[in-house]
């Protein structure tokens, strides 16, 4: 024999619970589209908007570090010795990126632009480097070309030895 348990609620309590679920269901359905439309209004890159000015001319610099490799024995390399390489750096630069030539494209809701980057040497973060150091850096294109010639045309080495690469 099965027993069935039946719970009865007072109409006032049932109305409160039903009202709560009705409001909750409305919020779940209505809130995401409302939130999305409000977010789109505030973040859209419309001309003359605050967010567009901030986006196109970012006011804070980005850190840009450069490490270079100095060849300390260029004269010996010309005589056939192996190069001695010394890492120099970091040279710190403050990079400012500006978006210029802005063109709004309404048909696909986009902005076309060109980027202009400007770097300023930062001596306080580059210390003890001053930016006035003289370095000997091999020309990578020429070094690659010489390596390919050594690999594929070893008889052409005599021509290369005639012209000093350093």
Short mmCIF file of N, CA and C in Angstrom, two decimals, residues 17-163:
data_model
loop_
_atom_site.label_atom_id
_atom_site.label_comp_id
_atom_site.label_asym_id
_atom_site.label_seq_id
_atom_site.Cartn_x
_atom_site.Cartn_y
_atom_site.Cartn_z
N UNK A 17 5.99 33.08 -2.27
CA UNK A 17 6.97 32.22 -2.94
C UNK A 17 6.80 32.31 -4.46
N UNK A 18 5.58 32.28 -4.93
CA UNK A 18 5.32 32.40 -6.36
C UNK A 18 5.77 33.74 -6.90
N UNK A 19 5.52 34.83 -6.15
CA UNK A 19 5.96 36.16 -6.56
C UNK A 19 7.48 36.25 -6.63
N UNK A 20 8.15 35.64 -5.65
CA UNK A 20 9.61 35.63 -5.64
C UNK A 20 10.15 34.95 -6.90
N UNK A 21 9.61 33.77 -7.22
CA UNK A 21 10.07 33.05 -8.41
C UNK A 21 9.72 33.80 -9.69
N UNK A 22 8.61 34.51 -9.70
CA UNK A 22 8.23 35.31 -10.86
C UNK A 22 9.23 36.45 -11.08
N UNK A 23 9.58 37.16 -10.00
CA UNK A 23 10.56 38.26 -10.09
C UNK A 23 11.93 37.70 -10.46
N UNK A 24 12.31 36.58 -9.84
CA UNK A 24 13.60 35.97 -10.14
C UNK A 24 13.67 35.55 -11.61
N UNK A 25 12.64 34.91 -12.11
CA UNK A 25 12.60 34.49 -13.52
C UNK A 25 12.65 35.68 -14.46
N UNK A 26 11.95 36.77 -14.12
CA UNK A 26 11.99 37.98 -14.95
C UNK A 26 13.41 38.54 -14.99
N UNK A 27 14.07 38.59 -13.83
CA UNK A 27 15.45 39.11 -13.77
C UNK A 27 16.41 38.25 -14.59
N UNK A 28 16.25 36.94 -14.49
CA UNK A 28 17.13 36.04 -15.23
C UNK A 28 16.95 36.22 -16.74
N UNK A 29 15.74 36.49 -17.17
CA UNK A 29 15.47 36.65 -18.60
C UNK A 29 15.79 38.06 -19.08
N UNK A 30 15.45 39.07 -18.30
CA UNK A 30 15.56 40.46 -18.76
C UNK A 30 16.91 41.10 -18.48
N UNK A 31 17.61 40.69 -17.43
CA UNK A 31 18.84 41.38 -17.04
C UNK A 31 19.98 41.24 -18.05
N UNK A 32 20.30 40.04 -18.57
CA UNK A 32 21.44 39.95 -19.50
C UNK A 32 21.33 40.85 -20.73
N UNK A 33 20.18 40.91 -21.43
CA UNK A 33 20.12 41.84 -22.57
C UNK A 33 20.25 43.31 -22.14
N UNK A 34 19.65 43.66 -21.00
CA UNK A 34 19.75 45.04 -20.50
C UNK A 34 21.21 45.37 -20.17
N UNK A 35 21.88 44.47 -19.48
CA UNK A 35 23.28 44.67 -19.11
C UNK A 35 24.15 44.80 -20.36
N UNK A 36 23.91 43.94 -21.34
CA UNK A 36 24.69 43.97 -22.58
C UNK A 36 24.50 45.29 -23.32
N UNK A 37 23.27 45.79 -23.37
CA UNK A 37 23.02 47.06 -24.08
C UNK A 37 23.67 48.23 -23.35
N UNK A 38 23.63 48.23 -22.02
CA UNK A 38 24.27 49.30 -21.25
C UNK A 38 25.79 49.25 -21.41
N UNK A 39 26.35 48.06 -21.38
CA UNK A 39 27.79 47.90 -21.56
C UNK A 39 28.21 48.36 -22.95
N UNK A 40 27.44 48.01 -23.96
CA UNK A 40 27.76 48.41 -25.33
C UNK A 40 27.71 49.93 -25.48
N UNK A 41 26.75 50.57 -24.81
CA UNK A 41 26.63 52.03 -24.87
C UNK A 41 27.87 52.71 -24.29
N UNK A 42 28.38 52.16 -23.21
CA UNK A 42 29.48 52.81 -22.51
C UNK A 42 30.85 52.47 -23.07
N UNK A 43 30.99 51.34 -23.71
CA UNK A 43 32.30 50.90 -24.19
C UNK A 43 32.47 51.14 -25.69
N UNK A 44 31.44 51.50 -26.38
CA UNK A 44 31.53 51.72 -27.82
C UNK A 44 32.48 52.88 -28.12
N UNK A 45 33.29 52.72 -29.14
CA UNK A 45 34.29 53.72 -29.51
C UNK A 45 33.69 54.78 -30.44
N UNK A 46 32.65 55.42 -29.98
CA UNK A 46 32.02 56.49 -30.77
C UNK A 46 32.94 57.71 -30.79
N UNK A 47 32.94 58.48 -31.89
CA UNK A 47 33.77 59.69 -31.94
C UNK A 47 33.43 60.64 -30.79
N UNK A 48 34.47 61.28 -30.26
CA UNK A 48 34.38 62.25 -29.16
C UNK A 48 33.94 61.66 -27.83
N UNK A 49 33.95 60.34 -27.68
CA UNK A 49 33.62 59.75 -26.38
C UNK A 49 34.89 59.67 -25.53
N UNK A 50 34.70 59.62 -24.23
CA UNK A 50 35.84 59.55 -23.31
C UNK A 50 36.63 58.27 -23.52
N UNK A 51 35.92 57.16 -23.68
CA UNK A 51 36.62 55.88 -23.84
C UNK A 51 37.43 55.86 -25.13
N UNK A 52 36.94 56.53 -26.18
CA UNK A 52 37.69 56.57 -27.45
C UNK A 52 38.95 57.40 -27.31
N UNK A 53 38.88 58.52 -26.61
CA UNK A 53 40.08 59.34 -26.39
C UNK A 53 41.13 58.54 -25.62
N UNK A 54 40.67 57.82 -24.59
CA UNK A 54 41.59 57.00 -23.79
C UNK A 54 42.18 55.87 -24.64
N UNK A 55 41.35 55.26 -25.48
CA UNK A 55 41.79 54.15 -26.32
C UNK A 55 42.77 54.61 -27.40
N UNK A 56 42.50 55.76 -28.02
CA UNK A 56 43.34 56.19 -29.14
C UNK A 56 44.65 56.84 -28.69
N UNK A 57 44.66 57.47 -27.52
CA UNK A 57 45.89 58.09 -26.99
C UNK A 57 46.08 57.61 -25.56
N UNK A 58 46.56 56.37 -25.44
CA UNK A 58 46.76 55.77 -24.12
C UNK A 58 47.77 56.61 -23.35
N UNK A 59 47.40 57.16 -22.18
CA UNK A 59 48.25 58.16 -21.52
C UNK A 59 49.46 57.60 -20.76
N UNK A 60 49.50 56.29 -20.55
CA UNK A 60 50.58 55.72 -19.75
C UNK A 60 51.58 55.02 -20.66
N UNK A 61 52.88 55.15 -20.36
CA UNK A 61 53.87 54.50 -21.22
C UNK A 61 53.94 53.00 -20.96
N UNK A 62 54.28 52.27 -22.00
CA UNK A 62 54.56 50.85 -21.87
C UNK A 62 56.07 50.69 -21.71
N UNK A 63 56.49 49.72 -20.94
CA UNK A 63 57.93 49.47 -20.76
C UNK A 63 58.45 48.69 -21.96
N UNK A 64 59.56 49.16 -22.49
CA UNK A 64 60.19 48.52 -23.64
C UNK A 64 61.66 48.33 -23.29
N UNK A 65 62.09 47.06 -23.15
CA UNK A 65 63.47 46.75 -22.78
C UNK A 65 64.20 46.17 -23.99
N UNK A 66 65.44 46.60 -24.17
CA UNK A 66 66.24 46.10 -25.28
C UNK A 66 67.58 45.61 -24.72
N UNK A 67 67.92 44.39 -25.08
CA UNK A 67 69.24 43.84 -24.78
C UNK A 67 69.98 43.71 -26.11
N UNK A 68 71.21 44.17 -26.15
CA UNK A 68 72.02 44.07 -27.36
C UNK A 68 73.25 43.23 -27.06
N UNK A 69 73.84 42.70 -28.11
CA UNK A 69 75.03 41.88 -27.96
C UNK A 69 76.18 42.59 -28.66
N UNK A 70 77.18 42.94 -27.87
CA UNK A 70 78.35 43.67 -28.34
C UNK A 70 79.46 42.69 -28.69
N UNK A 71 80.03 42.83 -29.87
CA UNK A 71 81.19 42.03 -30.27
C UNK A 71 82.41 42.77 -29.75
N UNK A 72 83.14 42.15 -28.81
CA UNK A 72 84.25 42.85 -28.15
C UNK A 72 85.58 42.69 -28.88
N UNK A 73 85.65 41.81 -29.86
CA UNK A 73 86.93 41.60 -30.57
C UNK A 73 86.76 41.63 -32.09
N UNK A 74 86.31 42.76 -32.66
CA UNK A 74 86.09 42.79 -34.12
C UNK A 74 87.38 42.63 -34.93
N UNK A 75 88.51 43.14 -34.42
CA UNK A 75 89.77 43.02 -35.17
C UNK A 75 90.21 41.56 -35.25
N UNK A 76 90.05 40.82 -34.16
CA UNK A 76 90.44 39.41 -34.14
C UNK A 76 89.55 38.57 -35.05
N UNK A 77 88.29 38.95 -35.18
CA UNK A 77 87.37 38.21 -36.05
C UNK A 77 87.84 38.31 -37.49
N UNK A 78 88.33 39.49 -37.88
CA UNK A 78 88.84 39.66 -39.25
C UNK A 78 90.04 38.75 -39.50
N UNK A 79 90.75 38.40 -38.43
CA UNK A 79 91.90 37.51 -38.56
C UNK A 79 91.49 36.04 -38.45
N UNK A 80 90.19 35.77 -38.32
CA UNK A 80 89.73 34.38 -38.30
C UNK A 80 89.41 33.83 -36.93
N UNK A 81 89.51 34.63 -35.88
CA UNK A 81 89.21 34.15 -34.52
C UNK A 81 87.70 34.10 -34.30
N UNK A 82 87.29 33.40 -33.25
CA UNK A 82 85.88 33.34 -32.88
C UNK A 82 85.48 34.65 -32.19
N UNK A 83 84.25 35.09 -32.42
CA UNK A 83 83.82 36.33 -31.77
C UNK A 83 83.57 36.13 -30.28
N UNK A 84 83.87 37.17 -29.53
CA UNK A 84 83.54 37.20 -28.10
C UNK A 84 82.37 38.16 -27.97
N UNK A 85 81.26 37.62 -27.46
CA UNK A 85 80.02 38.39 -27.38
C UNK A 85 79.74 38.76 -25.93
N UNK A 86 79.33 40.00 -25.72
CA UNK A 86 78.98 40.48 -24.38
C UNK A 86 77.56 41.06 -24.45
N UNK A 87 76.69 40.58 -23.56
CA UNK A 87 75.33 41.11 -23.50
C UNK A 87 75.35 42.47 -22.81
N UNK A 88 74.71 43.46 -23.43
CA UNK A 88 74.65 44.81 -22.88
C UNK A 88 73.17 45.16 -22.73
N UNK A 89 72.81 45.60 -21.55
CA UNK A 89 71.42 46.01 -21.35
C UNK A 89 70.97 45.70 -19.95
N UNK A 90 69.77 45.98 -19.67
CA UNK A 90 68.74 46.41 -20.60
C UNK A 90 68.75 47.93 -20.80
N UNK A 91 68.46 48.33 -22.02
CA UNK A 91 68.18 49.72 -22.32
C UNK A 91 66.66 49.86 -22.17
N UNK A 92 66.24 50.70 -21.24
CA UNK A 92 64.80 50.89 -20.99
C UNK A 92 64.28 52.08 -21.78
N UNK A 93 63.15 51.87 -22.41
CA UNK A 93 62.48 52.95 -23.14
C UNK A 93 61.02 53.00 -22.69
N UNK A 94 60.48 54.21 -22.63
CA UNK A 94 59.05 54.39 -22.41
C UNK A 94 58.41 54.48 -23.79
N UNK A 95 57.48 53.57 -24.06
CA UNK A 95 56.83 53.53 -25.38
C UNK A 95 55.42 54.09 -25.27
N UNK A 96 55.14 55.07 -26.10
CA UNK A 96 53.79 55.64 -26.19
C UNK A 96 53.21 55.22 -27.54
N UNK A 97 52.03 54.62 -27.51
CA UNK A 97 51.38 54.16 -28.73
C UNK A 97 50.14 55.01 -28.95
N UNK A 98 50.07 55.63 -30.12
CA UNK A 98 48.91 56.45 -30.48
C UNK A 98 48.29 55.88 -31.75
N UNK A 99 46.98 55.85 -31.75
CA UNK A 99 46.25 55.43 -32.95
C UNK A 99 45.88 56.68 -33.72
N UNK A 100 46.29 56.73 -34.99
CA UNK A 100 46.05 57.92 -35.81
C UNK A 100 45.27 57.52 -37.06
N UNK A 101 44.82 58.52 -37.80
CA UNK A 101 44.04 58.32 -39.03
C UNK A 101 42.84 57.41 -38.78
N UNK A 102 42.06 57.74 -37.75
CA UNK A 102 40.90 56.92 -37.39
C UNK A 102 39.79 57.09 -38.42
N UNK A 103 39.28 55.95 -38.88
CA UNK A 103 38.16 55.94 -39.84
C UNK A 103 37.09 55.01 -39.28
N UNK A 104 35.90 55.56 -39.03
CA UNK A 104 34.79 54.76 -38.52
C UNK A 104 34.09 54.06 -39.67
N UNK A 105 33.84 52.78 -39.49
CA UNK A 105 33.13 51.99 -40.50
C UNK A 105 31.80 51.54 -39.89
N UNK A 106 30.76 52.26 -40.22
CA UNK A 106 29.43 51.97 -39.66
C UNK A 106 28.90 50.62 -40.12
N UNK A 107 29.21 50.21 -41.36
CA UNK A 107 28.62 48.99 -41.90
C UNK A 107 29.02 47.74 -41.12
N UNK A 108 30.23 47.69 -40.60
CA UNK A 108 30.63 46.53 -39.80
C UNK A 108 31.00 46.91 -38.37
N UNK A 109 30.62 48.10 -37.95
CA UNK A 109 30.80 48.57 -36.57
C UNK A 109 32.26 48.40 -36.13
N UNK A 110 33.18 48.97 -36.92
CA UNK A 110 34.60 48.86 -36.60
C UNK A 110 35.29 50.20 -36.83
N UNK A 111 36.53 50.27 -36.36
CA UNK A 111 37.35 51.47 -36.53
C UNK A 111 38.65 51.04 -37.19
N UNK A 112 39.02 51.71 -38.26
CA UNK A 112 40.29 51.45 -38.94
C UNK A 112 41.26 52.54 -38.50
N UNK A 113 42.52 52.16 -38.26
CA UNK A 113 43.49 53.14 -37.77
C UNK A 113 44.90 52.70 -38.11
N UNK A 114 45.82 53.65 -38.01
CA UNK A 114 47.26 53.38 -38.12
C UNK A 114 47.85 53.60 -36.73
N UNK A 115 48.95 52.94 -36.47
CA UNK A 115 49.58 53.07 -35.16
C UNK A 115 50.90 53.82 -35.28
N UNK A 116 51.12 54.76 -34.36
CA UNK A 116 52.40 55.47 -34.29
C UNK A 116 52.97 55.23 -32.90
N UNK A 117 54.15 54.63 -32.86
CA UNK A 117 54.83 54.37 -31.59
C UNK A 117 55.98 55.34 -31.44
N UNK A 118 56.13 55.88 -30.23
CA UNK A 118 57.22 56.79 -29.93
C UNK A 118 57.93 56.26 -28.69
N UNK A 119 59.25 56.20 -28.76
CA UNK A 119 60.04 55.70 -27.64
C UNK A 119 60.89 56.83 -27.08
N UNK A 120 60.95 56.90 -25.75
CA UNK A 120 61.80 57.85 -25.05
C UNK A 120 62.72 57.06 -24.14
N UNK A 121 64.02 57.32 -24.27
CA UNK A 121 64.99 56.62 -23.43
C UNK A 121 64.76 56.98 -21.98
N UNK A 122 64.78 55.97 -21.10
CA UNK A 122 64.55 56.18 -19.68
C UNK A 122 65.87 55.92 -18.94
N UNK A 123 66.66 56.98 -18.67
CA UNK A 123 67.97 56.77 -18.05
C UNK A 123 67.89 56.25 -16.62
N UNK A 124 66.83 56.57 -15.89
CA UNK A 124 66.76 56.12 -14.49
C UNK A 124 66.61 54.60 -14.40
N UNK A 125 65.88 53.99 -15.32
CA UNK A 125 65.73 52.53 -15.31
C UNK A 125 66.85 51.82 -16.06
N UNK A 126 67.60 52.54 -16.89
CA UNK A 126 68.68 51.95 -17.68
C UNK A 126 70.02 52.03 -16.97
N UNK A 127 70.07 52.63 -15.82
CA UNK A 127 71.32 52.87 -15.11
C UNK A 127 72.09 51.57 -14.95
N UNK A 128 73.37 51.55 -15.16
CA UNK A 128 74.33 52.62 -15.40
C UNK A 128 74.49 52.98 -16.88
N UNK A 129 73.68 52.41 -17.76
CA UNK A 129 73.79 52.72 -19.18
C UNK A 129 73.24 54.12 -19.46
N UNK A 130 73.87 54.82 -20.40
CA UNK A 130 73.46 56.20 -20.68
C UNK A 130 72.77 56.34 -22.03
N UNK A 131 72.85 55.33 -22.87
CA UNK A 131 72.32 55.45 -24.22
C UNK A 131 73.34 55.97 -25.20
N UNK A 132 74.53 56.34 -24.71
CA UNK A 132 75.61 56.86 -25.56
C UNK A 132 76.71 55.82 -25.78
N UNK A 133 76.48 54.59 -25.38
CA UNK A 133 77.48 53.53 -25.53
C UNK A 133 77.73 53.23 -27.01
N UNK A 134 78.98 52.91 -27.32
CA UNK A 134 79.32 52.50 -28.68
C UNK A 134 79.45 50.99 -28.68
N UNK A 135 78.70 50.35 -29.56
CA UNK A 135 78.67 48.90 -29.64
C UNK A 135 79.03 48.45 -31.04
N UNK A 136 79.61 47.27 -31.14
CA UNK A 136 79.87 46.64 -32.44
C UNK A 136 78.87 45.50 -32.55
N UNK A 137 77.98 45.62 -33.52
CA UNK A 137 76.92 44.64 -33.69
C UNK A 137 77.01 44.10 -35.11
N UNK A 138 77.07 42.78 -35.27
CA UNK A 138 77.14 42.23 -36.63
C UNK A 138 75.83 42.48 -37.38
N UNK A 139 75.95 42.70 -38.67
CA UNK A 139 74.77 42.88 -39.52
C UNK A 139 74.21 41.48 -39.81
N UNK A 140 73.03 41.19 -39.25
CA UNK A 140 72.50 39.83 -39.31
C UNK A 140 72.23 39.37 -40.74
N UNK A 141 71.82 40.27 -41.60
CA UNK A 141 71.58 39.88 -42.99
C UNK A 141 72.88 39.42 -43.65
N UNK A 142 73.95 40.18 -43.44
CA UNK A 142 75.24 39.82 -44.05
C UNK A 142 75.78 38.54 -43.44
N UNK A 143 75.67 38.38 -42.12
CA UNK A 143 76.15 37.16 -41.47
C UNK A 143 75.38 35.95 -42.00
N UNK A 144 74.07 36.08 -42.16
CA UNK A 144 73.26 34.98 -42.71
C UNK A 144 73.67 34.66 -44.14
N UNK A 145 73.91 35.71 -44.92
CA UNK A 145 74.32 35.51 -46.30
C UNK A 145 75.67 34.78 -46.36
N UNK A 146 76.61 35.18 -45.52
CA UNK A 146 77.93 34.53 -45.49
C UNK A 146 77.79 33.07 -45.09
N UNK A 147 76.94 32.80 -44.11
CA UNK A 147 76.74 31.42 -43.67
C UNK A 147 76.17 30.56 -44.80
N UNK A 148 75.22 31.11 -45.55
CA UNK A 148 74.65 30.38 -46.68
C UNK A 148 75.70 30.15 -47.77
N UNK A 149 76.53 31.15 -48.01
CA UNK A 149 77.58 31.00 -49.03
C UNK A 149 78.58 29.93 -48.60
N UNK A 150 78.97 29.91 -47.32
CA UNK A 150 79.88 28.87 -46.83
C UNK A 150 79.26 27.49 -47.01
N UNK A 151 77.94 27.41 -46.83
CA UNK A 151 77.27 26.11 -46.90
C UNK A 151 77.09 25.64 -48.35
N UNK A 152 76.64 26.55 -49.24
CA UNK A 152 76.27 26.13 -50.59
C UNK A 152 77.31 26.45 -51.67
N UNK A 153 78.14 27.47 -51.47
CA UNK A 153 79.14 27.86 -52.46
C UNK A 153 80.49 28.10 -51.77
N UNK A 154 81.12 27.08 -51.25
CA UNK A 154 82.37 27.29 -50.50
C UNK A 154 83.50 27.89 -51.34
N UNK A 155 83.44 27.77 -52.67
CA UNK A 155 84.49 28.35 -53.51
C UNK A 155 84.42 29.87 -53.55
N UNK A 156 83.27 30.43 -53.17
CA UNK A 156 83.11 31.88 -53.18
C UNK A 156 83.69 32.53 -51.93
N UNK A 157 84.26 31.74 -51.02
CA UNK A 157 84.82 32.29 -49.79
C UNK A 157 85.97 33.23 -50.08
N UNK A 158 86.73 32.98 -51.11
CA UNK A 158 87.84 33.87 -51.47
C UNK A 158 87.37 35.27 -51.78
N UNK A 159 86.22 35.40 -52.42
CA UNK A 159 85.67 36.72 -52.72
C UNK A 159 85.28 37.42 -51.42
N UNK A 160 84.70 36.67 -50.50
CA UNK A 160 84.29 37.26 -49.22
C UNK A 160 85.50 37.69 -48.40
N UNK A 161 86.58 36.91 -48.45
CA UNK A 161 87.77 37.29 -47.69
C UNK A 161 88.39 38.56 -48.24
N UNK A 162 88.19 38.84 -49.51
CA UNK A 162 88.74 40.05 -50.11
C UNK A 162 88.07 41.28 -49.50
N UNK A 163 86.76 41.20 -49.29
CA UNK A 163 86.03 42.32 -48.68
C UNK A 163 85.86 42.03 -47.20
#
